mmCIF file of C-alpha atoms in Angstrom:
data_model
loop_
_atom_site.group_PDB
_atom_site.id
_atom_site.type_symbol
_atom_site.label_atom_id
_atom_site.label_comp_id
_atom_site.label_asym_id
_atom_site.label_seq_id
_atom_site.Cartn_x
_atom_site.Cartn_y
_atom_site.Cartn_z
ATOM 1 C CA UNK A 1 -12.378 3.121 7.157
ATOM 2 C CA UNK A 2 -10.100 3.479 4.171
ATOM 3 C CA UNK A 3 -6.374 4.258 4.440
ATOM 4 C CA UNK A 4 -3.913 5.415 1.777
ATOM 5 C CA UNK A 5 -0.378 4.080 2.181
ATOM 6 C CA UNK A 6 2.176 6.034 0.135
ATOM 7 C CA UNK A 7 5.638 4.469 0.071
ATOM 8 C CA UNK A 8 8.821 5.706 -1.577
ATOM 9 C CA UNK A 9 11.706 3.331 -2.187
ATOM 10 C CA UNK A 10 15.170 3.932 -0.834
ATOM 11 C CA UNK A 11 17.710 4.972 -3.463
ATOM 12 C CA UNK A 12 19.126 1.968 -5.336
ATOM 13 C CA UNK A 13 16.462 -0.413 -3.959
ATOM 14 C CA UNK A 14 15.706 -2.117 -7.293
ATOM 15 C CA UNK A 15 17.463 -5.394 -6.446
ATOM 16 C CA UNK A 16 15.911 -5.496 -2.965
ATOM 17 C CA UNK A 17 12.475 -4.827 -4.500
ATOM 18 C CA UNK A 18 12.894 -7.624 -7.028
ATOM 19 C CA UNK A 19 13.953 -10.086 -4.327
ATOM 20 C CA UNK A 20 11.057 -9.202 -1.982
ATOM 21 C CA UNK A 21 8.333 -8.811 -4.639
ATOM 22 C CA UNK A 22 7.005 -12.415 -4.636
ATOM 23 C CA UNK A 23 6.509 -12.451 -0.856
ATOM 24 C CA UNK A 24 5.119 -8.892 -0.864
ATOM 25 C CA UNK A 25 2.610 -9.761 -3.606
ATOM 26 C CA UNK A 26 1.546 -12.992 -1.895
ATOM 27 C CA UNK A 27 0.972 -11.096 1.344
ATOM 28 C CA UNK A 28 -1.290 -8.575 -0.396
ATOM 29 C CA UNK A 29 -3.445 -11.472 -1.623
ATOM 30 C CA UNK A 30 -3.307 -13.511 1.614
ATOM 31 C CA UNK A 31 -6.556 -12.273 3.161
ATOM 32 C CA UNK A 32 -4.911 -11.470 6.487
ATOM 33 C CA UNK A 33 -4.650 -8.007 8.000
ATOM 34 C CA UNK A 34 -6.232 -4.934 6.428
ATOM 35 C CA UNK A 35 -8.259 -5.584 3.273
ATOM 36 C CA UNK A 36 -6.409 -4.293 0.190
ATOM 37 C CA UNK A 37 -8.743 -2.315 -2.068
ATOM 38 C CA UNK A 38 -6.267 -0.994 -4.637
ATOM 39 C CA UNK A 39 -2.505 -1.195 -5.008
ATOM 40 C CA UNK A 40 0.315 -0.833 -7.473
ATOM 41 C CA UNK A 41 3.854 0.395 -7.924
ATOM 42 C CA UNK A 42 4.653 4.062 -8.263
ATOM 43 C CA UNK A 43 6.874 4.476 -11.314
ATOM 44 C CA UNK A 44 9.343 7.031 -12.600
ATOM 45 C CA UNK A 45 8.508 9.226 -15.569
ATOM 46 C CA UNK A 46 9.795 6.462 -17.855
ATOM 47 C CA UNK A 47 6.652 4.502 -16.940
ATOM 48 C CA UNK A 48 8.487 1.342 -15.911
ATOM 49 C CA UNK A 49 11.060 1.973 -13.174
ATOM 50 C CA UNK A 50 9.457 1.315 -9.775
ATOM 51 C CA UNK A 51 10.108 4.073 -7.239
ATOM 52 C CA UNK A 52 7.571 3.156 -4.565
ATOM 53 C CA UNK A 53 4.117 1.783 -3.864
ATOM 54 C CA UNK A 54 0.586 3.066 -3.400
ATOM 55 C CA UNK A 55 -1.791 0.878 -1.421
ATOM 56 C CA UNK A 56 -5.356 1.644 -0.342
ATOM 57 C CA UNK A 57 -6.694 -0.640 2.381
ATOM 58 C CA UNK A 58 -9.728 -0.941 4.584
ATOM 59 C CA UNK A 59 -9.062 -1.288 8.315
ATOM 60 C CA UNK A 60 -10.505 -0.128 11.626
ATOM 61 C CA UNK A 61 -7.484 1.760 12.950
ATOM 62 C CA UNK A 62 -4.299 3.467 11.818
ATOM 63 C CA UNK A 63 -2.358 1.246 14.241
ATOM 64 C CA UNK A 64 -3.655 -1.864 12.482
ATOM 65 C CA UNK A 65 -2.450 -0.439 9.164
ATOM 66 C CA UNK A 66 0.918 0.691 10.575
ATOM 67 C CA UNK A 67 1.552 -2.733 12.115
ATOM 68 C CA UNK A 68 0.640 -4.420 8.834
ATOM 69 C CA UNK A 69 2.967 -2.122 6.867
ATOM 70 C CA UNK A 70 5.804 -2.731 9.340
ATOM 71 C CA UNK A 71 5.560 -6.478 8.647
ATOM 72 C CA UNK A 72 5.504 -6.129 4.858
ATOM 73 C CA UNK A 73 8.492 -7.676 3.067
ATOM 74 C CA UNK A 74 9.202 -4.320 1.395
ATOM 75 C CA UNK A 75 9.503 -2.805 4.907
ATOM 76 C CA UNK A 76 11.463 -5.618 6.496
ATOM 77 C CA UNK A 77 13.585 -6.036 3.352
ATOM 78 C CA UNK A 78 14.716 -2.408 3.291
ATOM 79 C CA UNK A 79 12.922 -1.426 0.072
ATOM 80 C CA UNK A 80 10.786 1.418 1.376
ATOM 81 C CA UNK A 81 12.666 4.449 2.653
ATOM 82 C CA UNK A 82 9.590 6.502 3.511
ATOM 83 C CA UNK A 83 6.033 5.434 4.323
ATOM 84 C CA UNK A 84 3.104 7.790 4.925
ATOM 85 C CA UNK A 85 -0.297 6.539 6.082
ATOM 86 C CA UNK A 86 -3.379 8.735 5.849
ATOM 87 C CA UNK A 87 -7.091 8.203 6.409
ATOM 88 C CA UNK A 88 -8.972 8.407 3.122
ATOM 89 C CA UNK A 89 -12.518 9.627 2.680
ATOM 90 C CA UNK A 90 -13.624 8.799 -0.874
ATOM 91 C CA UNK A 91 -15.435 11.628 -2.644
ATOM 92 C CA UNK A 92 -19.071 11.117 -3.554
ATOM 93 C CA UNK A 93 -18.171 12.610 -6.939
ATOM 94 C CA UNK A 94 -15.400 10.108 -7.682
ATOM 95 C CA UNK A 95 -15.988 8.096 -10.874
ATOM 96 C CA UNK A 96 -14.914 4.987 -8.937
ATOM 97 C CA UNK A 97 -16.863 4.118 -5.786
ATOM 98 C CA UNK A 98 -15.147 2.399 -2.875
ATOM 99 C CA UNK A 99 -17.696 0.534 -0.812
ATOM 100 C CA UNK A 100 -17.421 -1.243 2.492
ATOM 101 C CA UNK A 101 -18.531 -4.871 2.235
ATOM 102 C CA UNK A 102 -21.581 -5.901 4.254
ATOM 103 C CA UNK A 103 -20.730 -7.661 7.543
#
């Protein structure tokens, strides 16, 4: 199952984000926990100032995703002020197809 993780940074979290970014990025690529499918920073209208994160992962349960998010350096480092996790059902009409890898 796919899950969308929508995170908004706390106000004035830029320095915290910069400090935690290397560990956060390494964790996304580590191969442990839910499988990241797509991710990137949410940015302000200026196109460069990070204001949050959007991550789509594949995992069996919401609890697995929530536990993984809770251990993320942006969570533990106080970057994210709000995190919402929702199940995602990709549309058959989407120009990009998300597929589950064969077991």
